mmCIF file of C-alpha atoms in Angstrom:
data_model
loop_
_atom_site.group_PDB
_atom_site.id
_atom_site.type_symbol
_atom_site.label_atom_id
_atom_site.label_comp_id
_atom_site.label_asym_id
_atom_site.label_seq_id
_atom_site.Cartn_x
_atom_site.Cartn_y
_atom_site.Cartn_z
ATOM 1 C CA MET Y 1 -118.532 -4.419 67.623
ATOM 2 C CA ARG Y 2 -120.553 -3.964 70.462
ATOM 3 C CA ASP Y 3 -120.027 -0.944 72.853
ATOM 4 C CA LYS Y 4 -120.329 -2.632 75.809
ATOM 5 C CA LEU Y 5 -118.850 -5.350 77.604
ATOM 6 C CA ASP Y 6 -121.424 -7.795 78.388
ATOM 7 C CA ILE Y 7 -120.611 -9.804 81.385
ATOM 8 C CA THR Y 8 -123.172 -12.226 82.471
ATOM 9 C CA MET Y 9 -123.172 -14.931 85.264
ATOM 10 C CA ASN Y 10 -124.707 -17.995 84.090
ATOM 11 C CA ALA Y 11 -126.688 -20.912 86.344
ATOM 12 C CA GLU Y 12 -123.689 -21.805 87.767
ATOM 13 C CA GLY Y 13 -121.968 -18.212 89.364
ATOM 14 C CA ASN Y 14 -119.550 -18.233 86.489
ATOM 15 C CA ARG Y 15 -118.554 -14.896 84.430
ATOM 16 C CA ASN Y 16 -119.371 -15.214 80.769
ATOM 17 C CA ILE Y 17 -117.773 -12.091 79.044
ATOM 18 C CA ARG Y 18 -118.580 -11.316 75.668
ATOM 19 C CA GLY Y 19 -118.650 -8.371 73.385
ATOM 20 C CA SER Y 20 -115.795 -5.854 73.874
ATOM 21 C CA VAL Y 21 -115.532 -1.958 74.594
ATOM 22 C CA GLY Y 22 -114.704 -1.002 70.928
ATOM 23 C CA HIS Y 23 -113.365 2.456 71.451
ATOM 24 C CA LEU Y 24 -111.183 1.289 74.309
ATOM 25 C CA PHE Y 25 -109.796 -1.487 72.783
ATOM 26 C CA ASP Y 26 -108.274 -0.094 69.433
ATOM 27 C CA GLY Y 27 -105.444 -1.119 68.766
ATOM 28 C CA SER Y 28 -103.404 2.068 69.819
ATOM 29 C CA VAL Y 29 -104.928 2.022 73.284
ATOM 30 C CA LEU Y 30 -104.158 -1.878 73.464
ATOM 31 C CA SER Y 31 -100.534 -0.963 72.298
ATOM 32 C CA VAL Y 32 -99.841 1.425 75.034
ATOM 33 C CA ALA Y 33 -101.115 -1.512 77.428
ATOM 34 C CA ALA Y 34 -98.850 -3.825 76.294
ATOM 35 C CA ALA Y 35 -96.165 -1.930 76.419
ATOM 36 C CA GLY Y 36 -95.952 -1.883 79.705
ATOM 37 C CA GLU Y 37 -96.824 -5.601 80.112
ATOM 38 C CA LEU Y 38 -93.988 -6.293 77.469
ATOM 39 C CA THR Y 39 -91.471 -4.073 79.722
ATOM 40 C CA SER Y 40 -91.380 -6.746 82.672
ATOM 41 C CA PRO Y 41 -89.878 -9.709 80.170
ATOM 42 C CA LEU Y 42 -87.592 -7.202 78.605
ATOM 43 C CA VAL Y 43 -86.626 -5.881 82.000
ATOM 44 C CA LEU Y 44 -85.835 -9.545 83.333
ATOM 45 C CA MET Y 45 -83.858 -10.656 79.778
ATOM 46 C CA ARG Y 46 -81.636 -7.365 79.836
ATOM 47 C CA GLN Y 47 -80.591 -8.439 83.421
ATOM 48 C CA LEU Y 48 -80.112 -12.046 82.555
ATOM 49 C CA GLY Y 49 -78.339 -10.907 79.234
ATOM 50 C CA LEU Y 50 -75.515 -8.583 80.914
ATOM 51 C CA ALA Y 51 -75.398 -11.424 83.498
ATOM 52 C CA VAL Y 52 -74.479 -13.784 81.535
ATOM 53 C CA GLY Y 53 -71.839 -11.694 79.584
ATOM 54 C CA ALA Y 54 -70.377 -11.205 83.538
ATOM 55 C CA ASP Y 55 -66.781 -12.793 84.189
ATOM 56 C CA ASN Y 56 -67.524 -14.144 87.414
ATOM 57 C CA ILE Y 57 -69.824 -17.156 86.034
ATOM 58 C CA SER Y 58 -69.262 -20.840 85.990
ATOM 59 C CA ASP Y 59 -70.258 -22.924 82.393
ATOM 60 C CA GLU Y 60 -73.618 -24.314 84.353
ATOM 61 C CA GLU Y 61 -74.804 -20.362 85.602
ATOM 62 C CA ARG Y 62 -74.091 -19.302 82.164
ATOM 63 C CA LYS Y 63 -76.005 -22.092 80.578
ATOM 64 C CA LEU Y 64 -79.256 -21.859 82.910
ATOM 65 C CA LEU Y 65 -79.500 -17.595 82.490
ATOM 66 C CA SER Y 66 -78.998 -18.050 78.413
ATOM 67 C CA GLU Y 67 -81.963 -21.054 79.113
ATOM 68 C CA GLN Y 68 -84.136 -18.321 81.061
ATOM 69 C CA VAL Y 69 -82.964 -15.635 78.356
ATOM 70 C CA THR Y 70 -84.791 -17.742 75.913
ATOM 71 C CA LEU Y 71 -87.703 -18.481 77.947
ATOM 72 C CA THR Y 72 -88.515 -15.590 78.806
ATOM 73 C CA SER Y 73 -88.401 -14.171 74.960
ATOM 74 C CA GLU Y 74 -90.980 -16.800 73.909
ATOM 75 C CA ARG Y 75 -93.121 -15.923 77.216
ATOM 76 C CA ALA Y 76 -92.683 -11.925 75.809
ATOM 77 C CA LEU Y 77 -93.425 -13.052 72.073
ATOM 78 C CA ARG Y 78 -96.069 -15.528 72.612
ATOM 79 C CA LEU Y 79 -97.797 -12.022 73.857
ATOM 80 C CA ALA Y 80 -96.397 -9.687 71.016
ATOM 81 C CA SER Y 81 -97.994 -11.952 68.622
ATOM 82 C CA SER Y 82 -101.116 -12.461 70.082
ATOM 83 C CA LEU Y 83 -101.400 -8.550 70.625
ATOM 84 C CA ASN Y 84 -100.661 -8.438 66.395
ATOM 85 C CA MET Y 85 -102.928 -10.873 65.807
ATOM 86 C CA THR Y 86 -105.494 -8.862 67.619
ATOM 87 C CA ALA Y 87 -104.953 -5.419 66.191
ATOM 88 C CA VAL Y 88 -104.849 -6.665 62.541
ATOM 89 C CA THR Y 89 -107.623 -9.274 62.279
ATOM 90 C CA GLN Y 90 -110.782 -7.004 61.976
ATOM 91 C CA GLN Y 91 -113.054 -9.556 60.703
ATOM 92 C CA ALA Y 92 -114.468 -12.731 62.104
ATOM 93 C CA LEU Y 93 -111.701 -15.988 61.768
ATOM 94 C CA PRO Y 94 -111.931 -18.669 59.438
ATOM 95 C CA LEU Y 95 -113.284 -22.080 61.774
ATOM 96 C CA GLU Y 96 -113.032 -25.340 61.280
ATOM 97 C CA PRO Y 97 -113.503 -28.833 63.513
ATOM 98 C CA VAL Y 98 -110.660 -28.804 65.787
ATOM 99 C CA ASN Y 99 -109.852 -31.317 68.190
ATOM 100 C CA PRO Y 100 -109.149 -29.652 71.574
ATOM 101 C CA LEU Y 101 -107.420 -32.594 73.067
ATOM 102 C CA SER Y 102 -104.619 -32.427 70.548
ATOM 103 C CA VAL Y 103 -105.207 -28.171 70.919
ATOM 104 C CA CYS Y 104 -104.580 -28.671 74.453
ATOM 105 C CA ARG Y 105 -101.490 -31.073 74.428
ATOM 106 C CA ASP Y 106 -99.798 -28.757 71.899
ATOM 107 C CA VAL Y 107 -100.166 -25.989 74.206
ATOM 108 C CA ILE Y 108 -98.993 -27.799 77.189
ATOM 109 C CA HIS Y 109 -95.786 -29.604 75.085
ATOM 110 C CA GLU Y 110 -95.077 -25.642 74.850
ATOM 111 C CA LEU Y 111 -95.551 -24.413 78.319
ATOM 112 C CA THR Y 112 -93.696 -27.208 79.692
ATOM 113 C CA PRO Y 113 -90.453 -26.157 79.355
ATOM 114 C CA MET Y 114 -91.234 -22.629 80.936
ATOM 115 C CA PHE Y 115 -92.945 -24.098 84.148
ATOM 116 C CA SER Y 116 -90.113 -26.628 84.787
ATOM 117 C CA ALA Y 117 -87.407 -23.731 84.636
ATOM 118 C CA TYR Y 118 -89.606 -21.823 87.283
ATOM 119 C CA GLY Y 119 -90.187 -25.166 88.899
ATOM 120 C CA ARG Y 120 -94.003 -25.408 88.475
ATOM 121 C CA GLU Y 121 -95.990 -28.009 86.769
ATOM 122 C CA ILE Y 122 -99.009 -27.734 84.246
ATOM 123 C CA THR Y 123 -101.168 -30.849 83.538
ATOM 124 C CA LEU Y 124 -103.869 -32.077 81.493
ATOM 125 C CA GLN Y 125 -107.176 -33.831 82.539
ATOM 126 C CA SER Y 126 -109.501 -35.170 79.938
ATOM 127 C CA ARG Y 127 -111.408 -37.728 78.980
ATOM 128 C CA ALA Y 128 -110.021 -40.319 76.263
ATOM 129 C CA ARG Y 129 -112.636 -39.258 73.294
ATOM 130 C CA VAL Y 130 -113.659 -35.671 73.562
ATOM 131 C CA PRO Y 131 -115.984 -33.812 70.524
ATOM 132 C CA LEU Y 132 -114.716 -31.758 67.917
ATOM 133 C CA THR Y 133 -115.320 -28.325 68.530
ATOM 134 C CA VAL Y 134 -115.881 -25.274 66.196
ATOM 135 C CA ALA Y 135 -112.608 -23.119 66.097
ATOM 136 C CA ASN Y 136 -109.982 -21.491 64.521
ATOM 137 C CA ARG Y 137 -106.831 -23.950 65.958
ATOM 138 C CA ASN Y 138 -104.050 -21.163 65.946
ATOM 139 C CA VAL Y 139 -106.340 -18.762 67.651
ATOM 140 C CA LEU Y 140 -107.290 -21.279 70.646
ATOM 141 C CA GLN Y 141 -103.641 -22.339 70.986
ATOM 142 C CA ARG Y 142 -103.083 -18.511 71.405
ATOM 143 C CA ILE Y 143 -106.079 -18.231 73.801
ATOM 144 C CA LEU Y 144 -105.069 -21.316 76.346
ATOM 145 C CA LEU Y 145 -101.168 -19.874 75.870
ATOM 146 C CA ALA Y 146 -102.462 -16.778 77.195
ATOM 147 C CA PHE Y 147 -104.484 -18.644 80.007
ATOM 148 C CA GLY Y 148 -100.646 -21.018 81.093
ATOM 149 C CA ASP Y 149 -98.759 -17.655 80.845
ATOM 150 C CA ASN Y 150 -101.178 -15.780 83.311
ATOM 151 C CA ALA Y 151 -101.268 -18.836 85.241
ATOM 152 C CA LEU Y 152 -97.722 -19.603 85.615
ATOM 153 C CA PHE Y 153 -97.030 -17.820 88.806
ATOM 154 C CA TYR Y 154 -99.745 -18.913 90.787
ATOM 155 C CA GLY Y 155 -99.210 -22.719 90.935
ATOM 156 C CA SER Y 156 -97.223 -24.397 93.499
ATOM 157 C CA LYS Y 157 -95.391 -27.642 93.190
ATOM 158 C CA LYS Y 158 -98.005 -28.743 95.468
ATOM 159 C CA HIS Y 159 -100.601 -27.675 93.385
ATOM 160 C CA PRO Y 160 -99.849 -27.985 89.494
ATOM 161 C CA ILE Y 161 -101.679 -25.688 87.222
ATOM 162 C CA GLN Y 162 -104.288 -27.944 85.411
ATOM 163 C CA MET Y 163 -105.775 -27.769 82.207
ATOM 164 C CA ALA Y 164 -109.335 -29.368 81.509
ATOM 165 C CA ILE Y 165 -111.606 -30.171 79.072
ATOM 166 C CA THR Y 166 -115.191 -30.795 79.892
ATOM 167 C CA GLY Y 167 -117.829 -31.307 77.844
ATOM 168 C CA ARG Y 168 -121.032 -28.916 78.674
ATOM 169 C CA GLY Y 169 -124.274 -30.142 76.293
ATOM 170 C CA ASP Y 170 -123.145 -28.492 73.064
ATOM 171 C CA ARG Y 171 -120.332 -27.271 74.368
ATOM 172 C CA VAL Y 172 -116.898 -27.924 75.180
ATOM 173 C CA ARG Y 173 -115.267 -26.055 77.765
ATOM 174 C CA ILE Y 174 -111.744 -25.872 78.161
ATOM 175 C CA GLY Y 175 -110.018 -24.158 81.640
ATOM 176 C CA VAL Y 176 -106.976 -23.577 83.394
ATOM 177 C CA ARG Y 177 -107.123 -23.877 87.346
ATOM 178 C CA ASP Y 178 -104.485 -22.098 88.985
ATOM 179 C CA TYR Y 179 -103.903 -21.807 92.787
ATOM 180 C CA GLY Y 180 -102.690 -18.487 93.913
ATOM 181 C CA PRO Y 181 -104.673 -14.808 94.844
ATOM 182 C CA ALA Y 182 -107.797 -14.453 94.643
ATOM 183 C CA VAL Y 183 -108.898 -12.621 91.194
ATOM 184 C CA PRO Y 184 -111.311 -9.615 92.166
ATOM 185 C CA ILE Y 185 -115.315 -9.939 91.628
ATOM 186 C CA ASP Y 186 -115.070 -7.281 88.894
ATOM 187 C CA MET Y 187 -111.700 -8.205 87.219
ATOM 188 C CA TRP Y 188 -113.174 -7.614 83.807
ATOM 189 C CA SER Y 189 -114.105 -4.057 84.493
ATOM 190 C CA GLN Y 190 -111.132 -3.456 86.232
ATOM 191 C CA LEU Y 191 -109.052 -4.726 83.514
ATOM 192 C CA GLU Y 192 -111.189 -2.443 80.861
ATOM 193 C CA GLY Y 193 -110.924 0.702 82.911
ATOM 194 C CA ARG Y 194 -107.320 0.264 83.445
ATOM 195 C CA VAL Y 195 -106.226 -0.148 79.751
ATOM 196 C CA SER Y 196 -108.694 2.942 78.796
ATOM 197 C CA ARG Y 197 -106.852 4.780 81.587
ATOM 198 C CA ARG Y 198 -103.703 3.455 79.620
ATOM 199 C CA ALA Y 199 -102.531 3.009 83.279
ATOM 200 C CA LEU Y 200 -102.380 -0.667 83.242
ATOM 201 C CA ALA Y 201 -101.274 -2.335 86.638
ATOM 202 C CA PRO Y 202 -101.118 -5.397 87.622
ATOM 203 C CA LEU Y 203 -104.865 -7.395 87.998
ATOM 204 C CA SER Y 204 -104.456 -7.378 91.985
ATOM 205 C CA SER Y 205 -102.428 -9.076 94.087
ATOM 206 C CA ARG Y 206 -100.896 -10.689 90.460
ATOM 207 C CA PRO Y 207 -98.046 -8.641 89.551
ATOM 208 C CA GLN Y 208 -97.270 -10.598 86.738
ATOM 209 C CA ALA Y 209 -100.503 -10.785 85.374
ATOM 210 C CA SER Y 210 -101.473 -6.941 84.558
ATOM 211 C CA GLY Y 211 -104.162 -8.670 82.199
ATOM 212 C CA VAL Y 212 -103.210 -7.768 78.467
ATOM 213 C CA GLY Y 213 -103.209 -11.097 77.816
ATOM 214 C CA LEU Y 214 -106.300 -12.091 78.729
ATOM 215 C CA ILE Y 215 -107.893 -8.924 77.590
ATOM 216 C CA THR Y 216 -106.047 -10.237 74.082
ATOM 217 C CA ALA Y 217 -107.688 -13.741 74.902
ATOM 218 C CA GLN Y 218 -111.418 -12.133 74.887
ATOM 219 C CA ARG Y 219 -110.660 -10.314 71.975
ATOM 220 C CA LEU Y 220 -109.431 -13.377 69.874
ATOM 221 C CA ALA Y 221 -112.348 -15.617 71.209
ATOM 222 C CA GLU Y 222 -114.865 -13.275 70.128
ATOM 223 C CA LYS Y 223 -113.519 -13.228 66.731
ATOM 224 C CA MET Y 224 -114.277 -17.208 66.328
ATOM 225 C CA ASP Y 225 -117.931 -16.770 68.475
ATOM 226 C CA SER Y 226 -116.634 -18.352 71.407
ATOM 227 C CA ILE Y 227 -116.882 -17.316 74.878
ATOM 228 C CA VAL Y 228 -114.087 -16.475 78.049
ATOM 229 C CA GLY Y 229 -115.134 -16.447 81.139
ATOM 230 C CA ILE Y 230 -113.338 -17.057 84.865
ATOM 231 C CA VAL Y 231 -114.426 -18.870 87.997
ATOM 232 C CA ARG Y 232 -113.464 -17.126 90.893
ATOM 233 C CA HIS Y 233 -112.301 -19.855 93.791
ATOM 234 C CA ARG Y 234 -110.487 -18.760 97.186
ATOM 235 C CA ASP Y 235 -107.430 -19.852 96.379
ATOM 236 C CA GLY Y 236 -107.287 -19.468 92.305
ATOM 237 C CA ALA Y 237 -109.317 -19.135 89.854
ATOM 238 C CA THR Y 238 -110.071 -20.895 86.594
ATOM 239 C CA PHE Y 239 -110.095 -19.010 83.493
ATOM 240 C CA TYR Y 240 -111.933 -21.099 80.601
ATOM 241 C CA VAL Y 241 -113.406 -20.569 77.013
ATOM 242 C CA ASP Y 242 -116.589 -22.544 75.911
ATOM 243 C CA LEU Y 243 -116.447 -23.674 72.514
ATOM 244 C CA ASN Y 244 -119.582 -24.892 70.289
ATOM 245 C CA VAL Y 245 -118.977 -28.227 69.403
ATOM 246 C CA SER Y 246 -118.982 -29.180 65.803
ATOM 247 C CA GLY Y 247 -122.040 -30.760 63.985
ATOM 248 C CA GLN Y 248 -120.137 -31.515 60.721
ATOM 249 C CA MET Y 249 -119.513 -35.696 62.192
ATOM 250 C CA SER Y 250 -122.462 -36.182 62.526
ATOM 251 C CA LEU Y 251 -123.548 -35.038 58.747
ATOM 252 C CA LEU Y 252 -121.604 -38.634 57.750
ATOM 253 C CA MET J 1 -64.534 -5.278 99.445
ATOM 254 C CA SER J 2 -66.445 -7.913 101.425
ATOM 255 C CA ASP J 3 -69.770 -6.536 103.354
ATOM 256 C CA SER J 4 -71.273 -9.029 105.957
ATOM 257 C CA LYS J 5 -74.622 -7.195 106.403
ATOM 258 C CA SER J 6 -77.824 -8.532 105.451
ATOM 259 C CA VAL J 7 -80.213 -7.330 102.587
ATOM 260 C CA MET J 8 -83.864 -8.732 102.108
ATOM 261 C CA VAL J 9 -84.837 -8.843 98.231
ATOM 262 C CA ILE J 10 -88.451 -8.640 97.845
ATOM 263 C CA GLU J 11 -89.390 -9.551 93.676
ATOM 264 C CA SER J 12 -92.196 -11.536 93.005
ATOM 265 C CA GLU J 13 -90.308 -12.624 89.542
ATOM 266 C CA PRO J 14 -88.206 -15.184 90.677
ATOM 267 C CA TRP J 15 -85.318 -14.971 88.298
ATOM 268 C CA LEU J 16 -84.993 -11.220 89.170
ATOM 269 C CA GLY J 17 -84.819 -11.682 92.300
ATOM 270 C CA ASP J 18 -82.034 -14.808 91.885
ATOM 271 C CA HIS J 19 -80.597 -12.207 90.023
ATOM 272 C CA TYR J 20 -80.005 -9.430 92.418
ATOM 273 C CA GLN J 21 -79.437 -12.114 94.914
ATOM 274 C CA ARG J 22 -76.189 -13.408 92.879
ATOM 275 C CA GLN J 23 -74.821 -9.732 92.635
ATOM 276 C CA LEU J 24 -75.127 -8.903 96.272
ATOM 277 C CA GLU J 25 -73.749 -12.413 97.672
ATOM 278 C CA SER J 26 -71.239 -11.792 95.311
ATOM 279 C CA GLN J 27 -69.926 -8.797 96.921
ATOM 280 C CA GLY J 28 -70.108 -10.450 100.693
ATOM 281 C CA PHE J 29 -73.943 -9.319 101.472
ATOM 282 C CA SER J 30 -76.006 -12.046 102.961
ATOM 283 C CA VAL J 31 -79.466 -11.855 101.378
ATOM 284 C CA VAL J 32 -82.778 -13.172 102.162
ATOM 285 C CA ARG J 33 -85.736 -13.818 99.896
ATOM 286 C CA ALA J 34 -89.229 -13.280 100.550
ATOM 287 C CA SER J 35 -91.631 -13.104 97.042
ATOM 288 C CA HIS J 36 -94.937 -11.226 98.885
ATOM 289 C CA ALA J 37 -95.458 -8.824 101.391
ATOM 290 C CA TYR J 38 -96.717 -11.163 104.077
ATOM 291 C CA ALA J 39 -93.079 -13.573 103.992
ATOM 292 C CA ALA J 40 -91.028 -10.301 103.843
ATOM 293 C CA ILE J 41 -93.024 -9.399 107.216
ATOM 294 C CA ASP J 42 -92.141 -12.595 109.023
ATOM 295 C CA LEU J 43 -88.842 -12.556 107.852
ATOM 296 C CA VAL J 44 -88.495 -9.012 109.077
ATOM 297 C CA ASP J 45 -89.679 -9.899 112.552
ATOM 298 C CA GLU J 46 -87.515 -12.950 112.589
ATOM 299 C CA ASN J 47 -84.604 -10.804 111.968
ATOM 300 C CA PRO J 48 -84.451 -7.551 110.453
ATOM 301 C CA PRO J 49 -81.811 -6.495 107.943
ATOM 302 C CA SER J 50 -79.674 -3.948 107.176
ATOM 303 C CA ALA J 51 -81.148 -2.950 104.243
ATOM 304 C CA ILE J 52 -84.391 -3.961 101.616
ATOM 305 C CA VAL J 53 -84.409 -3.881 98.215
ATOM 306 C CA MET J 54 -87.823 -4.288 96.779
ATOM 307 C CA SER J 55 -90.267 -4.473 93.409
ATOM 308 C CA LEU J 56 -93.541 -2.213 93.641
ATOM 309 C CA LEU J 57 -95.227 -4.888 92.037
ATOM 310 C CA LEU J 58 -95.750 -8.096 94.750
ATOM 311 C CA ASP J 59 -98.191 -10.693 95.077
ATOM 312 C CA GLY J 60 -100.678 -10.245 97.563
ATOM 313 C CA PRO J 61 -100.836 -7.253 99.371
ATOM 314 C CA GLY J 62 -98.948 -4.376 97.782
ATOM 315 C CA ALA J 63 -96.053 -2.845 97.659
ATOM 316 C CA LEU J 64 -97.157 0.256 99.542
ATOM 317 C CA ASN J 65 -98.926 -1.666 102.350
ATOM 318 C CA LEU J 66 -95.695 -3.262 103.315
ATOM 319 C CA LEU J 67 -93.753 -0.150 103.206
ATOM 320 C CA HIS J 68 -96.265 1.513 105.572
ATOM 321 C CA GLU J 69 -96.012 -1.505 107.937
ATOM 322 C CA LEU J 70 -92.588 -1.112 107.959
ATOM 323 C CA GLN J 71 -93.034 2.633 109.093
ATOM 324 C CA SER J 72 -95.414 1.772 111.493
ATOM 325 C CA TYR J 73 -93.106 0.221 114.096
ATOM 326 C CA THR J 74 -89.979 2.394 115.479
ATOM 327 C CA ASP J 75 -87.515 -1.014 115.045
ATOM 328 C CA THR J 76 -88.393 -1.542 110.987
ATOM 329 C CA ALA J 77 -88.791 1.893 110.347
ATOM 330 C CA ASP J 78 -85.259 3.091 109.609
ATOM 331 C CA ILE J 79 -84.499 -0.038 107.501
ATOM 332 C CA PRO J 80 -83.384 1.813 104.444
ATOM 333 C CA VAL J 81 -85.605 0.539 101.264
ATOM 334 C CA ILE J 82 -84.314 0.742 97.998
ATOM 335 C CA VAL J 83 -86.839 0.391 95.095
ATOM 336 C CA CYS J 84 -86.353 -1.375 92.010
ATOM 337 C CA SER J 85 -88.925 -0.556 89.280
ATOM 338 C CA SER J 86 -89.429 -0.374 85.400
ATOM 339 C CA MET J 87 -92.315 2.544 86.599
ATOM 340 C CA ALA J 88 -91.103 6.051 84.802
ATOM 341 C CA ASP J 89 -92.754 8.456 86.642
ATOM 342 C CA LEU J 90 -91.691 7.356 90.134
ATOM 343 C CA ASP J 91 -90.975 10.028 92.482
ATOM 344 C CA ILE J 92 -88.467 9.725 95.059
ATOM 345 C CA ASP J 93 -89.926 12.555 97.176
ATOM 346 C CA GLU J 94 -93.188 11.218 97.306
ATOM 347 C CA LEU J 95 -91.649 7.640 98.250
ATOM 348 C CA ARG J 96 -89.381 9.110 100.969
ATOM 349 C CA PRO J 97 -92.256 9.289 103.761
ATOM 350 C CA TYR J 98 -92.650 5.618 103.105
ATOM 351 C CA GLY J 99 -88.737 5.251 103.931
ATOM 352 C CA VAL J 100 -87.985 4.393 100.806
ATOM 353 C CA ARG J 101 -84.032 5.904 100.253
ATOM 354 C CA ARG J 102 -83.613 5.476 96.701
ATOM 355 C CA ILE J 103 -84.954 4.150 93.551
ATOM 356 C CA ILE J 104 -83.107 2.146 90.693
ATOM 357 C CA ASN J 105 -85.164 2.449 87.095
ATOM 358 C CA SER J 106 -84.662 -1.612 86.365
ATOM 359 C CA THR J 107 -84.708 -0.740 82.784
ATOM 360 C CA MET J 108 -81.699 0.943 82.792
ATOM 361 C CA MET J 109 -79.834 -0.244 85.523
ATOM 362 C CA HIS J 110 -76.554 -2.219 85.278
ATOM 363 C CA PRO J 111 -75.957 -5.433 87.337
ATOM 364 C CA SER J 112 -73.438 -3.747 89.609
ATOM 365 C CA ASP J 113 -75.891 -0.549 90.197
ATOM 366 C CA ILE J 114 -77.733 -2.660 93.003
ATOM 367 C CA VAL J 115 -74.512 -3.186 95.082
ATOM 368 C CA ALA J 116 -73.518 0.103 94.588
ATOM 369 C CA THR J 117 -76.933 1.219 95.879
ATOM 370 C CA VAL J 118 -77.116 -0.771 98.797
ATOM 371 C CA ARG J 119 -73.939 0.448 99.801
ATOM 372 C CA SER J 120 -74.947 3.798 99.516
ATOM 373 C CA VAL J 121 -77.887 3.633 102.205
ATOM 374 C CA LEU J 122 -75.614 1.598 104.591
ATOM 375 C CA LEU J 123 -72.907 4.334 105.089
#
């Protein structure tokens, strides 16, 4: 594990994040930060749970509230599960040829109920045929789910969140584009600083995205030798993961 | 008991905002909603509410910027503000200069607390 986060700017001006700050991102520190991140959905679930039990609501409202409790708990569980995997997985993860299109479809299928409940939409843009990539399917799903959860509150009905698969030579990029407050240019540095101070505050202008999910995604990507990065836009951001194309099929 | 006073709810989490709104409207308050500071300022300018219930974590400019803005004008400085937050280390004495009259710990609150607290600042 590296001692320093290596943030490089590529030819397109995007920021790739490699490595991690081992002593900062150890399990206990991240757990403390995660506790803060998980407080928000737990507060919401508690309030919704109390509201479900109230006498003065209609059956229709009760059904809606129950659905919100379920979806909020699923969002929290996704984060908790990824954090657990990050904490317990010390070694590199087993890799295999993975069809990114199939993974993206699964992720969108999982996220769509939550997005719909918030009046948001998430779409997939891709060519019909995409090369196989070298990845761990489960981890790749978690990374994209983290990007999706991060983007949830920054889309609008006018601008759906876009998940896009693009080929780049021997790499495939899967990006999640949102439309919302711009992220600071030194976002990753801010995140690591906040985690290290055990004072994780929301990412600038993005209260629903304190960054634990993104840090988790970065750590998981590192375990399968892929790169997580961000493209800043005036009206939002694209979080992406770059994956190596699998050469296995070329051997046949 | 029925109240006709208006309360502005400023909350970036829409379902939590819905929840606060339901509680307040069920007790006769009229509620206006804002999800971020810019929208809140516009709404306050159009129709100053009797009280504000807000989160400290907002989209866009932070809550303290909004509170500072409200304190900068005589017609908005006296609007009582109630902060709903899960941040355990908040000190009312530090926030009082920003017009904050009450802090509700959202990790422990009961839904009816929001109505009771609004009433307490409107007395």
